[in-house]
Coordinates of C-alpha atoms in Angstrom, one line a residue:
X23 CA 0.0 0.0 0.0
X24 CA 1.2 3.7 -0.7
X25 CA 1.5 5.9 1.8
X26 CA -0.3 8.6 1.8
X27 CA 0.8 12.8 2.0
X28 CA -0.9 12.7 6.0
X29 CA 1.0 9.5 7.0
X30 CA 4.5 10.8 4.9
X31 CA 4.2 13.7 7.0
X32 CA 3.0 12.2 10.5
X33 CA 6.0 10.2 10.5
X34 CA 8.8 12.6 9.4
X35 CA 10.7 14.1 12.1
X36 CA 13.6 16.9 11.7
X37 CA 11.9 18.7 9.0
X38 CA 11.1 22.2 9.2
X39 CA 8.8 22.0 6.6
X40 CA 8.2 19.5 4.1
X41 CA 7.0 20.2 0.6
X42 CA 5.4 18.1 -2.3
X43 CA 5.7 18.6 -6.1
X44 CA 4.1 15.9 -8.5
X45 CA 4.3 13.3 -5.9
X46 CA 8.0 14.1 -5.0
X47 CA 8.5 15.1 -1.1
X48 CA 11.3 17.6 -0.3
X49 CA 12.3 17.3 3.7
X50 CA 13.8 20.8 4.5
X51 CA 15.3 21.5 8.2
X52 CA 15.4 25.0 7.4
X53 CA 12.3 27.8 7.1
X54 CA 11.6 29.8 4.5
X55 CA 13.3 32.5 6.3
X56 CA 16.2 30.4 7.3
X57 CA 16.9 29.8 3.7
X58 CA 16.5 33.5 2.3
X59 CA 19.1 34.2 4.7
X60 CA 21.7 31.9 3.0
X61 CA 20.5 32.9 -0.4
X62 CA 21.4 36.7 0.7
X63 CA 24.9 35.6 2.6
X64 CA 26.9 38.5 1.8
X65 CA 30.1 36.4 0.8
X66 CA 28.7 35.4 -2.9
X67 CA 30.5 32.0 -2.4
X68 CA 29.1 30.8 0.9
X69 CA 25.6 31.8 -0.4
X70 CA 25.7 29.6 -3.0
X71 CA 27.3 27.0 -0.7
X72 CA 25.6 27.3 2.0
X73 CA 21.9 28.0 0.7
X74 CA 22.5 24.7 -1.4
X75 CA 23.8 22.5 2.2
X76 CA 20.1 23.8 3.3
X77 CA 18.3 21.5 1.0
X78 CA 20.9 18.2 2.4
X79 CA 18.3 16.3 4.6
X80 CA 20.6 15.9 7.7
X81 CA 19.2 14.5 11.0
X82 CA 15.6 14.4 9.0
X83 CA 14.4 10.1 9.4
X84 CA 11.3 8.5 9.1
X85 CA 10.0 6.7 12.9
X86 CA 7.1 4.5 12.3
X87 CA 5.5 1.4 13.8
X88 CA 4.5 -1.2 11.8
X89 CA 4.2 -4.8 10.7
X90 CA 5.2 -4.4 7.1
X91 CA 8.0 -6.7 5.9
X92 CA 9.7 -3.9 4.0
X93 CA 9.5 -0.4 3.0
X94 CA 9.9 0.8 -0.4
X95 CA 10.2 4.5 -2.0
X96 CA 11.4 6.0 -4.6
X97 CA 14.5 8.3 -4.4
X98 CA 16.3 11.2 -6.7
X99 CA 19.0 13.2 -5.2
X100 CA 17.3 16.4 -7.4
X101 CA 20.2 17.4 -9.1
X102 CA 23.6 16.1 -10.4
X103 CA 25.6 14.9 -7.1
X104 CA 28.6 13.3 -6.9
X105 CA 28.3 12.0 -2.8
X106 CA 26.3 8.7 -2.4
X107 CA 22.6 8.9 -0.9
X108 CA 23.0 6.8 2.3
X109 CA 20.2 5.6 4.4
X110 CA 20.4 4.5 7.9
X111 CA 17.7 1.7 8.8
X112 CA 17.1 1.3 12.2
X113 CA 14.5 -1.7 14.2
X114 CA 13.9 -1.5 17.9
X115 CA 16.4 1.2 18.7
X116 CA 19.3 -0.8 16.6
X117 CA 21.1 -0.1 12.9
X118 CA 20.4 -3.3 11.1
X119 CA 21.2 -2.4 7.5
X120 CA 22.6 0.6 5.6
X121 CA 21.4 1.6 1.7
X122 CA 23.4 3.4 -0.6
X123 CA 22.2 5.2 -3.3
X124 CA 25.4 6.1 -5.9
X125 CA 24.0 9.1 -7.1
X126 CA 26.4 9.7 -9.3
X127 CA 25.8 7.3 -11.9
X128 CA 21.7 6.8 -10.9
X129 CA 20.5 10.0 -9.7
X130 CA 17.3 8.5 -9.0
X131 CA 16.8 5.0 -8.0
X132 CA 13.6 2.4 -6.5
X133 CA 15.1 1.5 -3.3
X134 CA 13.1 -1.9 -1.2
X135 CA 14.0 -2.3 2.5
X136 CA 13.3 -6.3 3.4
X137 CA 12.0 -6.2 7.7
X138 CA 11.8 -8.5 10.1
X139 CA 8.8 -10.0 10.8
X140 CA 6.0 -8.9 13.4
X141 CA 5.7 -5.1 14.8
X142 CA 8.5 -2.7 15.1
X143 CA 9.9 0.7 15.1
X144 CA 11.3 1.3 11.7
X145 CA 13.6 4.4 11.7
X146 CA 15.2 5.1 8.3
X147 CA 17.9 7.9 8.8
X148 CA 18.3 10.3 5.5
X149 CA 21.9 11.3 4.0
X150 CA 23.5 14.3 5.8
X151 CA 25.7 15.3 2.7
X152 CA 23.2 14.4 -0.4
X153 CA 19.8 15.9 -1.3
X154 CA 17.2 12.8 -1.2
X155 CA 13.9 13.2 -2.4
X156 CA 11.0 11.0 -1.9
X157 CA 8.4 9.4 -3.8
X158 CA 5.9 6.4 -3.8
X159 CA 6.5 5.4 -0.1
X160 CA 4.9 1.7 0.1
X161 CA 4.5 -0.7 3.0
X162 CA 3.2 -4.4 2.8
X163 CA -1.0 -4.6 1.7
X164 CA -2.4 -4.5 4.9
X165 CA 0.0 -3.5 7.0
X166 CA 0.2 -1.5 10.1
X167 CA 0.7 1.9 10.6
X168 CA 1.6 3.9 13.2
X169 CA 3.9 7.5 13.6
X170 CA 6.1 7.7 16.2
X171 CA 7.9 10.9 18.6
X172 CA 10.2 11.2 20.7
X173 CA 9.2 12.7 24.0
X174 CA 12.0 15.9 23.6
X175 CA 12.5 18.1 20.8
X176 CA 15.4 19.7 20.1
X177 CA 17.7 22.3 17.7
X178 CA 21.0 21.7 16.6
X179 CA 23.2 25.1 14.9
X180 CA 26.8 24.6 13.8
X181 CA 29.2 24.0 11.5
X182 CA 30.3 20.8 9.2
X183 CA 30.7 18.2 12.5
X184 CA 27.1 19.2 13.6
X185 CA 26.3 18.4 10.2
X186 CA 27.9 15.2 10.3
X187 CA 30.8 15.7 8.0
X188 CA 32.8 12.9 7.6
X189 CA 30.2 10.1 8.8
X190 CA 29.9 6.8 7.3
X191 CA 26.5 6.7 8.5
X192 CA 24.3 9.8 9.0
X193 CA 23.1 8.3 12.4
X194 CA 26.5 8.7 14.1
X195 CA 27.0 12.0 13.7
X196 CA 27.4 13.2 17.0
X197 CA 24.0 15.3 17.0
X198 CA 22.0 13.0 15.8
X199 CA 23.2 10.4 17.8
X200 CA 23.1 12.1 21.2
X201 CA 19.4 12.9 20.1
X202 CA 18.5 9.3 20.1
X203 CA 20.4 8.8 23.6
X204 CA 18.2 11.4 24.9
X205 CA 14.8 10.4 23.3
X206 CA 14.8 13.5 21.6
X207 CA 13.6 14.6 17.8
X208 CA 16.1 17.0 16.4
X209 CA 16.2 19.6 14.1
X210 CA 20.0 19.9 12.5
X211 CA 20.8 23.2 11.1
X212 CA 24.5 22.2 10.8
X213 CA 26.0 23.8 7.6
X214 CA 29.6 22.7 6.4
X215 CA 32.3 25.3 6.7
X216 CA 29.7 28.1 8.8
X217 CA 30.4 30.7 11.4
X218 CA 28.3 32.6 13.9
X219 CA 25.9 33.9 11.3
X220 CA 23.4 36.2 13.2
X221 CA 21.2 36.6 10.3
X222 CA 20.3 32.8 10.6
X223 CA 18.4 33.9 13.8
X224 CA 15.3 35.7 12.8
X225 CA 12.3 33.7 14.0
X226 CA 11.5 30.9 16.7
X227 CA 10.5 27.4 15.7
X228 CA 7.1 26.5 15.1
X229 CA 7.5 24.2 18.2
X230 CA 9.6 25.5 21.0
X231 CA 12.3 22.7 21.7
X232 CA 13.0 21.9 25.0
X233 CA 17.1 22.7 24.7
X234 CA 19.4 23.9 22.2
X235 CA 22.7 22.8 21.3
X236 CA 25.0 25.3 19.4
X237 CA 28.6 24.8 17.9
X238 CA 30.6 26.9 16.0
X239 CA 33.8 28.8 16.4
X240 CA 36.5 26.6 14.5
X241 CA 35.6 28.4 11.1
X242 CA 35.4 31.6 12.7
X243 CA 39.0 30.9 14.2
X244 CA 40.1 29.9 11.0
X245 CA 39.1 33.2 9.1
X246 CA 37.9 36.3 11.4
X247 CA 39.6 38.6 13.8
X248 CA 38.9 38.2 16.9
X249 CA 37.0 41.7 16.9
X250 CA 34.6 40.4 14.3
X251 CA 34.3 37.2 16.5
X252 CA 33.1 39.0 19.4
X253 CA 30.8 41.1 17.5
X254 CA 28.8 37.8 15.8
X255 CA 29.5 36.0 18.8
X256 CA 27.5 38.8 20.5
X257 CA 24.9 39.0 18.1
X258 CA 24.4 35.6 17.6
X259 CA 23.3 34.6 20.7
X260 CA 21.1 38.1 21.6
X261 CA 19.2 37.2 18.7
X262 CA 18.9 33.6 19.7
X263 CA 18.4 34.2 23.6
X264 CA 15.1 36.7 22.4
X265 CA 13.6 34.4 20.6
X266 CA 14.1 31.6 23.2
X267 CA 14.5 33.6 26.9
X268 CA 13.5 30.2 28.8
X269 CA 14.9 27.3 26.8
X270 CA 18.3 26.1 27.6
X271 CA 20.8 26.8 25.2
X272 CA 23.8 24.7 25.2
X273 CA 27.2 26.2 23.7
X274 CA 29.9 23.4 22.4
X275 CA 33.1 25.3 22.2
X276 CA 35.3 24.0 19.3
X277 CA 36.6 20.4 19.4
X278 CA 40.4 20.1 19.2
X279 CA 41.8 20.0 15.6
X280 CA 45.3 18.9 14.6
X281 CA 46.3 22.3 13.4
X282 CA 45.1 23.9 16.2
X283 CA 48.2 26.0 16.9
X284 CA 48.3 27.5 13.4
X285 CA 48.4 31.1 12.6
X286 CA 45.2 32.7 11.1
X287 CA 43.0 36.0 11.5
X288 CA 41.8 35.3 15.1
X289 CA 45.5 35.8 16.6
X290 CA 45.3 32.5 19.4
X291 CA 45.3 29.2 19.2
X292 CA 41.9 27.4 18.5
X293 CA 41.6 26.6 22.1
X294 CA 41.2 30.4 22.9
X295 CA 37.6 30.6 21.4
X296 CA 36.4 28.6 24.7
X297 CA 37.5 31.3 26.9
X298 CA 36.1 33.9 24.8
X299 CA 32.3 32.4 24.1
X300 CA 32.1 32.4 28.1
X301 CA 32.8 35.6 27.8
X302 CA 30.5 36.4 25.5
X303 CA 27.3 34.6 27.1
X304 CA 28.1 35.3 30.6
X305 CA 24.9 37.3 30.8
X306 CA 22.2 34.8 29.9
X307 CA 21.0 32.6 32.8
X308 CA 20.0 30.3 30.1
X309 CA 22.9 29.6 27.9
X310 CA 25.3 26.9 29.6
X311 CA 28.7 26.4 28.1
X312 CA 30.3 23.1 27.5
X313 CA 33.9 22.8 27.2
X314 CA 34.2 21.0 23.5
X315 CA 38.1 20.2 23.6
X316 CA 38.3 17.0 24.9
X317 CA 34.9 15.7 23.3
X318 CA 37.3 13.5 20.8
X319 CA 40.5 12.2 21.8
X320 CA 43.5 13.9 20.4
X321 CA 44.7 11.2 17.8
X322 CA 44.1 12.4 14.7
X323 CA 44.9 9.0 12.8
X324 CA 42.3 7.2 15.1
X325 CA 39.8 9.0 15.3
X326 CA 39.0 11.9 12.7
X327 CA 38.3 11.0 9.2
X328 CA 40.2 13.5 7.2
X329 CA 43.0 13.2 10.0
X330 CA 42.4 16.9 11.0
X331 CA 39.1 18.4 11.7
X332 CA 36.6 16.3 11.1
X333 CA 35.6 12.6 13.3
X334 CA 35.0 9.7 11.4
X335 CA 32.1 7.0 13.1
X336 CA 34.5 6.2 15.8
X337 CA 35.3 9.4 16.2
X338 CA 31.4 10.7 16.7
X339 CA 30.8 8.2 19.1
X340 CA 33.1 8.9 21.8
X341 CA 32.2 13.0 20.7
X342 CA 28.8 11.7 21.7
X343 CA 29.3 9.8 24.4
X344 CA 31.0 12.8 26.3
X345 CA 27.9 15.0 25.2
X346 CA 25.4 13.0 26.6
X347 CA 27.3 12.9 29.7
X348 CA 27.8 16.5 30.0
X349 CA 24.3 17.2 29.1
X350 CA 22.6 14.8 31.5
X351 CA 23.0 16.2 34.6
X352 CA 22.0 20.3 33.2
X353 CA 18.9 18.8 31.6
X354 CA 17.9 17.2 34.8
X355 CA 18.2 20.9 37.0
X356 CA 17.0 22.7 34.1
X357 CA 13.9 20.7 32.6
X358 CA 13.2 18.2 35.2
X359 CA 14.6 15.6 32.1
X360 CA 13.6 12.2 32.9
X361 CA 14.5 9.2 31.0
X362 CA 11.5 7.6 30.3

């Protein structure tokens, strides 16, 4: 049986707003807004960078219950694309297959997920680095149907590791992964190669989240002055703290990177940027900074995929191990968080 456009949309979680064309569904994490901001970046290049990264579906999944013995749909990555489309499937809380899509000789492709027997929550986890749009969604004749929430909602803003660049699988990126440790939908904003972009902050969710995470500062050590830094820093998170005066807002200060000591713009080793974000946020009761440095250990061989910035799977899971742990015990004061 096909799905249809109420059930599609029931059971889509991390999408700002989903629209449908001749049957094809687009999953967008960003608003309308969100993406007229990127479209007007004032650096030509990063606008058409950046406004493009806004249509990549990352942290966007299906969660349904149901008794089907596979899911179908059909997939096109929208335009040429040279990165694969990968799908995460998840049953009962645990990956039990990955599908690739290689977009760059089949930019559209039928794809057919085989499930186990009896009823379970499917989770099917969308590519963080390839558009994937989606078409004649079909589950067994029959079949049971049934959409699926977490009990928290929350945002994710930052740069290419909150966006999951370099995962093997979009589910272990770190902030998708800590979502699911916290029972938690998310919304990833996460744009490869961003900065503390103020403009970005112009209107509140349509559902207030119970926490946001936020983690940039390695791009803006890599090309601003530290004058600049303080002033989107600043503006950043006034905008943000407006728009949000009683949700907790957590700040990720940059991860360590293996050419952390070299010289650029800001005029201080990546590690400075912690102290200066405290700085920065010392004046809003509800933003809580978390010390990002030793989220992944400092072997760059071991665990970071391009042996530099960015953490492979390995790499993401001990980031998200350490963020879960950090976050715990401030969810718990702040929102009475509760693991059931």
């Amino acid at each position: 049986m096909l799905l249809n456009d109420q059930q599609i949309r029931s059971m889509t979680k991390g999408a700002a707003r989903i629209k449908e064309e001749n049957g094809w569904y687009k999953f967008l994490r960003f608003t309308q807004l969100e993406e007229n901001a990127y479209a007007n970046h004032p650096n030509e290049a990063k606008a058409k960078t950046f406004y493009s990264s806004t249509f990549k579906p990352a942290g966007v999944r299906f969660a349904l219950k149901t008794d089907s013995d596979y899911i179908a749909f059909d997939v096109s990555c929208g335009t040429p694309c040279v990165a694969p489309g990968r799908f995460d499937v998840y049953e009962d809380g645990a990956m039990v297959k990955q599908v690739e899509v290689p977009y760059k000789f089949i930019p559209r492709a039928h794809v057919n997920i085989p499930l186990s027997k009896g009823e379970k929550l499917v989770e099917i986890y969308f590519p963080y680095n390839a558009r994937a749009e989606i078409a004649n969604i079909e589950l067994a004749d029959g079949a049971t149907f049934a959409p699926v929430s977490r009990r928290y909602k929350m945002i994710a803003y930052g740069d290419s590791i909150t966006h999951g660049s370099s995962s093997d699988r979009p589910s272990f990126s770190y902030a998708v992964a800590v979502a699911r440790l916290l029972n938690a939908d998310i919304t990833n904003k996460g744009i490869g190669g961003e900065e503390f972009f103020p403009e970005l902050i112009e209107e509140p969710a349509e559902e207030t989240p119970d926490w946001i995470t936020v983690a940039y500062g390695t791009n803006d050590w890599k090309h601003r002055t530290k004058e600049l830094f303080d002033e989107k820093c600043s503006e950043f998170f006034a905008r943000l703290v407006k728009l949000y005066p009683n949700t907790p807002i957590f700040v990720i200060t940059p991860t360590w990177r293996a050419d952390c000591d070299t010289e650029t713009p800001y005029g201080a080793p990546t590690s400075e940027i912690d102290s200066a974000i405290r700085k920065l946020v010392a004046e809003y009761d509800n933003v809580t900074v978390l010390r990002g440095w030793n989220m992944v250990p400092h072997k760059k061989t071991e665990f970071f995929a391009d042996h530099r910035l960015h953490p492979n799977d390995f790499g993401f899971e001990v980031y998200t191990a350490n963020l879960y742990r950090e976050l715990i015990p401030h969810l718990i004061e702040k929102i009475g968080y509760t693991f059931s």
